[in-house]
CSV table of C-alpha atoms in Angstrom, one decimal:
chain,number,residue,atom,x,y,z
A,1,UNK,CA,4.4,3.2,-31.0
A,2,UNK,CA,1.8,5.9,-31.4
A,3,UNK,CA,-1.0,3.4,-30.4
A,4,UNK,CA,0.9,2.4,-27.3
A,5,UNK,CA,1.5,6.0,-26.3
A,6,UNK,CA,-2.2,6.8,-26.9
A,7,UNK,CA,-3.3,3.8,-24.7
A,8,UNK,CA,-0.8,4.9,-22.0
A,9,UNK,CA,-2.0,8.5,-21.9
A,10,UNK,CA,-5.6,7.5,-21.8
A,11,UNK,CA,-5.2,5.5,-18.5
A,12,UNK,CA,-6.2,7.2,-15.2
A,13,UNK,CA,-3.6,9.9,-14.6
A,14,UNK,CA,-2.8,9.4,-10.9
A,15,UNK,CA,-2.6,5.6,-11.3
A,16,UNK,CA,-0.4,6.0,-14.4
A,17,UNK,CA,1.9,8.5,-12.8
A,18,UNK,CA,2.4,6.5,-9.5
A,19,UNK,CA,2.8,3.2,-11.3
A,20,UNK,CA,5.3,4.6,-13.7
A,21,UNK,CA,7.4,6.1,-10.9
A,22,UNK,CA,7.3,2.8,-9.0
A,23,UNK,CA,8.4,0.8,-12.0
A,24,UNK,CA,11.1,3.1,-13.2
A,25,UNK,CA,12.6,3.6,-9.7
A,26,UNK,CA,12.5,-0.1,-8.9
A,27,UNK,CA,14.1,-1.1,-12.3
A,28,UNK,CA,16.8,1.6,-11.8
A,29,UNK,CA,17.6,0.4,-8.3
A,30,UNK,CA,17.7,-3.4,-9.0
A,31,UNK,CA,19.8,-2.9,-12.2
A,32,UNK,CA,22.3,-0.7,-10.4
A,33,UNK,CA,21.5,2.4,-12.5
A,34,UNK,CA,20.2,4.2,-9.4
A,35,UNK,CA,21.5,4.2,-5.9
A,36,UNK,CA,19.1,2.6,-3.4
A,37,UNK,CA,20.1,5.2,-0.6
A,38,UNK,CA,17.6,7.9,-1.6
A,39,UNK,CA,14.7,5.4,-1.5
A,40,UNK,CA,14.9,4.7,2.2
A,41,UNK,CA,13.5,6.8,5.1
A,42,UNK,CA,14.5,7.4,8.7
A,43,UNK,CA,13.2,10.3,10.8
A,44,UNK,CA,16.8,11.3,11.6
A,45,UNK,CA,17.2,12.4,8.0
A,46,UNK,CA,14.7,15.1,8.6
A,47,UNK,CA,16.9,16.6,11.3
A,48,UNK,CA,19.7,17.3,8.9
A,49,UNK,CA,20.1,20.5,6.8
A,50,UNK,CA,18.6,20.5,4.3
A,51,UNK,CA,16.0,18.0,5.6
A,52,UNK,CA,15.5,15.0,3.2
A,53,UNK,CA,11.8,15.6,2.7
A,54,UNK,CA,11.9,13.9,-0.7
A,55,UNK,CA,12.4,10.6,1.1
A,56,UNK,CA,8.8,10.8,2.4
A,57,UNK,CA,7.8,10.1,-1.2
A,58,UNK,CA,10.7,8.0,-2.5
A,59,UNK,CA,10.4,5.5,0.3
A,60,UNK,CA,7.1,4.4,-1.3
A,61,UNK,CA,8.6,3.7,-4.8
A,62,UNK,CA,10.6,0.4,-4.4
A,63,UNK,CA,8.9,-2.9,-5.1
A,64,UNK,CA,10.0,-6.4,-4.1
A,65,UNK,CA,12.9,-7.9,-6.0
A,66,UNK,CA,12.7,-10.0,-9.2
A,67,UNK,CA,9.2,-10.8,-10.3
A,68,UNK,CA,7.9,-8.5,-7.5
A,69,UNK,CA,8.8,-5.5,-9.8
A,70,UNK,CA,6.0,-6.5,-12.2
A,71,UNK,CA,3.5,-7.8,-9.6
A,72,UNK,CA,3.8,-4.8,-7.3
A,73,UNK,CA,3.6,-2.3,-10.2
A,74,UNK,CA,0.5,-4.1,-11.5
A,75,UNK,CA,-1.2,-4.0,-8.1
A,76,UNK,CA,-0.4,-0.4,-7.6
A,77,UNK,CA,-1.9,0.5,-11.0
A,78,UNK,CA,-4.9,-1.8,-10.6
A,79,UNK,CA,-6.0,-0.6,-7.1
A,80,UNK,CA,-5.3,3.1,-7.8
A,81,UNK,CA,-7.3,2.9,-11.1
A,82,UNK,CA,-10.2,1.4,-9.2
A,83,UNK,CA,-10.1,4.2,-6.7
A,84,UNK,CA,-9.6,6.9,-9.3
A,85,UNK,CA,-12.3,5.8,-11.7
A,86,UNK,CA,-15.1,4.0,-9.8
A,87,UNK,CA,-15.0,4.8,-6.1
A,88,UNK,CA,-17.6,7.1,-4.6
A,89,UNK,CA,-15.3,8.2,-1.9
A,90,UNK,CA,-13.0,10.0,-4.4
A,91,UNK,CA,-15.2,12.0,-6.8
A,92,UNK,CA,-12.3,14.5,-7.4
A,93,UNK,CA,-8.7,13.8,-8.1
A,94,UNK,CA,-7.7,15.9,-5.1
A,95,UNK,CA,-9.7,13.6,-2.8
A,96,UNK,CA,-7.6,10.7,-3.9
A,97,UNK,CA,-4.3,12.6,-3.6
A,98,UNK,CA,-5.4,13.7,-0.1
A,99,UNK,CA,-6.1,10.0,0.8
A,100,UNK,CA,-2.6,9.0,-0.4
A,101,UNK,CA,-1.1,11.8,1.6
A,102,UNK,CA,-3.0,10.8,4.8
A,103,UNK,CA,-2.4,7.0,4.7
A,104,UNK,CA,1.2,7.5,3.7
A,105,UNK,CA,1.8,9.8,6.7
A,106,UNK,CA,0.2,7.2,9.0
A,107,UNK,CA,2.2,4.4,7.5
A,108,UNK,CA,5.5,6.3,8.0
A,109,UNK,CA,4.7,7.3,11.5
A,110,UNK,CA,3.7,3.7,12.6
A,111,UNK,CA,6.7,2.1,11.0
A,112,UNK,CA,9.1,4.6,12.5
A,113,UNK,CA,7.5,3.9,16.0
A,114,UNK,CA,7.1,0.1,15.9
A,115,UNK,CA,8.7,-1.8,13.0
A,116,UNK,CA,11.8,0.1,12.0
A,117,UNK,CA,11.0,-0.4,8.4
A,118,UNK,CA,12.6,2.1,5.9
A,119,UNK,CA,10.6,1.3,2.7
A,120,UNK,CA,6.8,1.3,2.6
A,121,UNK,CA,5.3,0.3,-0.7
A,122,UNK,CA,4.0,-3.0,0.6
A,123,UNK,CA,2.1,-1.2,3.4
A,124,UNK,CA,0.6,1.2,0.8
A,125,UNK,CA,-0.4,-1.7,-1.4
A,126,UNK,CA,-2.4,-3.2,1.5
A,127,UNK,CA,-4.0,0.2,2.2
A,128,UNK,CA,-5.0,0.6,-1.5
A,129,UNK,CA,-6.4,-3.0,-1.6
A,130,UNK,CA,-8.4,-2.5,1.6
A,131,UNK,CA,-9.9,0.8,0.4
A,132,UNK,CA,-10.8,-0.4,-3.1
A,133,UNK,CA,-12.5,-3.6,-1.8
A,134,UNK,CA,-14.7,-1.9,0.7
A,135,UNK,CA,-17.1,-1.1,-2.2
A,136,UNK,CA,-17.0,-4.6,-3.5
A,137,UNK,CA,-18.8,-6.5,-0.7
A,138,UNK,CA,-20.8,-9.4,-2.1
A,139,UNK,CA,-18.4,-9.7,-5.0
A,140,UNK,CA,-15.7,-12.3,-5.6
A,141,UNK,CA,-12.0,-11.9,-6.4
A,142,UNK,CA,-9.3,-14.3,-7.6
A,143,UNK,CA,-6.4,-14.9,-5.3
A,144,UNK,CA,-3.9,-17.0,-7.3
A,145,UNK,CA,-6.0,-20.1,-8.0
A,146,UNK,CA,-8.8,-19.7,-5.5
A,147,UNK,CA,-11.9,-17.5,-5.4
A,148,UNK,CA,-12.5,-15.5,-2.3
A,149,UNK,CA,-14.9,-12.7,-1.2
A,150,UNK,CA,-13.4,-9.5,-2.4
A,151,UNK,CA,-13.2,-7.8,1.0
A,152,UNK,CA,-10.8,-10.6,2.2
A,153,UNK,CA,-8.2,-9.8,-0.4
A,154,UNK,CA,-6.1,-7.5,1.8
A,155,UNK,CA,-6.0,-10.1,4.5
A,156,UNK,CA,-4.9,-12.8,2.1
A,157,UNK,CA,-2.1,-10.5,0.8
A,158,UNK,CA,-1.0,-10.1,4.4
A,159,UNK,CA,-0.9,-13.8,5.3
A,160,UNK,CA,0.8,-14.9,2.1
A,161,UNK,CA,3.9,-12.8,3.2
A,162,UNK,CA,4.5,-15.5,5.9
A,163,UNK,CA,5.5,-17.9,3.1
A,164,UNK,CA,8.5,-15.8,2.0
A,165,UNK,CA,11.8,-14.9,3.8
A,166,UNK,CA,11.3,-12.0,6.2
A,167,UNK,CA,7.6,-12.8,6.3
A,168,UNK,CA,6.9,-11.8,9.9
A,169,UNK,CA,8.5,-8.4,9.3
A,170,UNK,CA,6.6,-7.9,6.1
A,171,UNK,CA,3.4,-8.8,7.9
A,172,UNK,CA,4.0,-6.2,10.5
A,173,UNK,CA,4.7,-3.6,7.8
A,174,UNK,CA,1.5,-4.6,6.0
A,175,UNK,CA,-0.5,-4.2,9.1
A,176,UNK,CA,0.4,-0.5,9.3
A,177,UNK,CA,-1.1,0.0,5.9
A,178,UNK,CA,-4.3,-1.9,6.9
A,179,UNK,CA,-4.6,0.3,10.0
A,180,UNK,CA,-4.0,3.5,8.0
A,181,UNK,CA,-6.7,2.6,5.5
A,182,UNK,CA,-9.2,1.6,8.2
A,183,UNK,CA,-8.5,4.9,10.1
A,184,UNK,CA,-9.1,6.9,6.9
A,185,UNK,CA,-12.4,5.0,6.3
A,186,UNK,CA,-13.5,5.6,10.0
A,187,UNK,CA,-12.8,9.3,9.9
A,188,UNK,CA,-14.3,10.0,6.5
A,189,UNK,CA,-17.2,7.5,6.2
A,190,UNK,CA,-18.0,5.4,9.3
A,191,UNK,CA,-18.0,8.2,11.9
A,192,UNK,CA,-20.1,10.6,9.7
A,193,UNK,CA,-22.6,7.9,8.6
A,194,UNK,CA,-23.0,6.0,11.9
A,195,UNK,CA,-21.9,8.5,14.5
A,196,UNK,CA,-23.7,11.5,12.9
A,197,UNK,CA,-20.5,13.4,13.0
A,198,UNK,CA,-18.6,15.5,10.4
A,199,UNK,CA,-15.8,14.3,8.1
A,200,UNK,CA,-12.8,14.7,10.4
A,201,UNK,CA,-10.2,14.9,7.6
A,202,UNK,CA,-11.9,16.7,4.7
A,203,UNK,CA,-9.8,17.5,1.6
A,204,UNK,CA,-8.2,20.9,2.3
A,205,UNK,CA,-9.1,23.8,0.1
A,206,UNK,CA,-5.5,24.6,-0.8
A,207,UNK,CA,-5.1,21.2,-2.4
A,208,UNK,CA,-8.2,21.8,-4.5
A,209,UNK,CA,-6.8,25.2,-5.5
A,210,UNK,CA,-3.5,23.7,-6.6
A,211,UNK,CA,-5.2,21.1,-8.6
A,212,UNK,CA,-7.9,23.4,-10.1
A,213,UNK,CA,-8.9,22.3,-13.6
A,214,UNK,CA,-7.1,24.0,-16.4
A,215,UNK,CA,-9.0,25.6,-19.3
A,216,UNK,CA,-7.6,23.1,-21.8
A,217,UNK,CA,-8.0,19.5,-20.7
A,218,UNK,CA,-6.8,16.3,-22.4
A,219,UNK,CA,-9.6,13.7,-22.7
A,220,UNK,CA,-9.9,10.3,-24.3
A,221,UNK,CA,-11.4,12.0,-27.4
A,222,UNK,CA,-9.0,14.8,-27.8
A,223,UNK,CA,-8.7,18.2,-26.1
A,224,UNK,CA,-11.6,19.9,-24.4
A,225,UNK,CA,-11.5,23.7,-24.1
A,226,UNK,CA,-13.4,25.2,-21.2
A,227,UNK,CA,-15.2,28.6,-21.2
A,228,UNK,CA,-13.0,31.7,-21.1
A,229,UNK,CA,-12.8,33.4,-17.8
A,230,UNK,CA,-14.5,36.7,-17.3
A,231,UNK,CA,-12.3,39.7,-17.9
A,232,UNK,CA,-9.7,37.7,-19.7
A,233,UNK,CA,-10.3,39.6,-22.9
A,234,UNK,CA,-9.2,38.5,-26.4
A,235,UNK,CA,-6.1,36.5,-26.8
A,236,UNK,CA,-3.3,37.3,-29.1
A,237,UNK,CA,0.3,38.7,-29.2
A,238,UNK,CA,-0.8,42.4,-29.2
A,239,UNK,CA,-1.2,44.4,-26.0
A,240,UNK,CA,-4.7,45.3,-24.8
A,241,UNK,CA,-4.2,49.0,-25.6
A,242,UNK,CA,-3.7,48.2,-29.3
A,243,UNK,CA,-6.7,46.0,-29.4
A,244,UNK,CA,-9.0,48.7,-28.0
A,245,UNK,CA,-8.2,51.2,-30.7
A,246,UNK,CA,-10.9,49.9,-33.0
A,247,UNK,CA,-10.6,48.3,-36.5
A,248,UNK,CA,-7.6,49.1,-38.6
A,249,UNK,CA,-7.5,51.0,-41.9
A,250,UNK,CA,-5.6,50.2,-45.0
A,251,UNK,CA,-3.2,52.9,-46.0
A,252,UNK,CA,-2.7,54.1,-49.6
């Protein structure tokens, strides 16, 4: 068990956290241990008091039924790991979190306006797949039993939905994820590189401040302790006024 826990904790933290939330929520809903109601979103729920803001997150946590619980969780972890560990667009963890916030907001907005969908993990999967394969041009990927160019993977994931019940609806939902990911790519990469313009949606400073690196960090090799901040003084249980009195003397 210790080895399993060690392997789990050494996986990319954002991918690990999101995939775990997706798996636990989906298993809970499909086994009846959790109500499915908190995992659906409609804009009218924001007009109530208190507004159900948490549904903007929970509506991205439910996979497809049956074997989809494992497949969707696997794809979430795989694509997020690729973005977190090896994608030049996201050198910092706050860049990836800002990406998730942006594409999720666009997905919710488009689905509320056009599709009427109330659950959005499939759209997010398409967005993650699109973004992760943009840096894999010229490489190959395996789609079931065939080999395809890596950049075609999100389109194959979209088209395969037509083979299942509700396929047309799922296709429309997936298209919102494709649009959201392409919009993010245009605003942060295509326009700055080819239009000589600025990054139109830079990672906000407040997000970097919230996620500032702590002094003690967990790494694959143990704990890393950063330099002590200036003015922090010596640590210990005694107040500073006691420490500044000089060395102690033994009595007697």
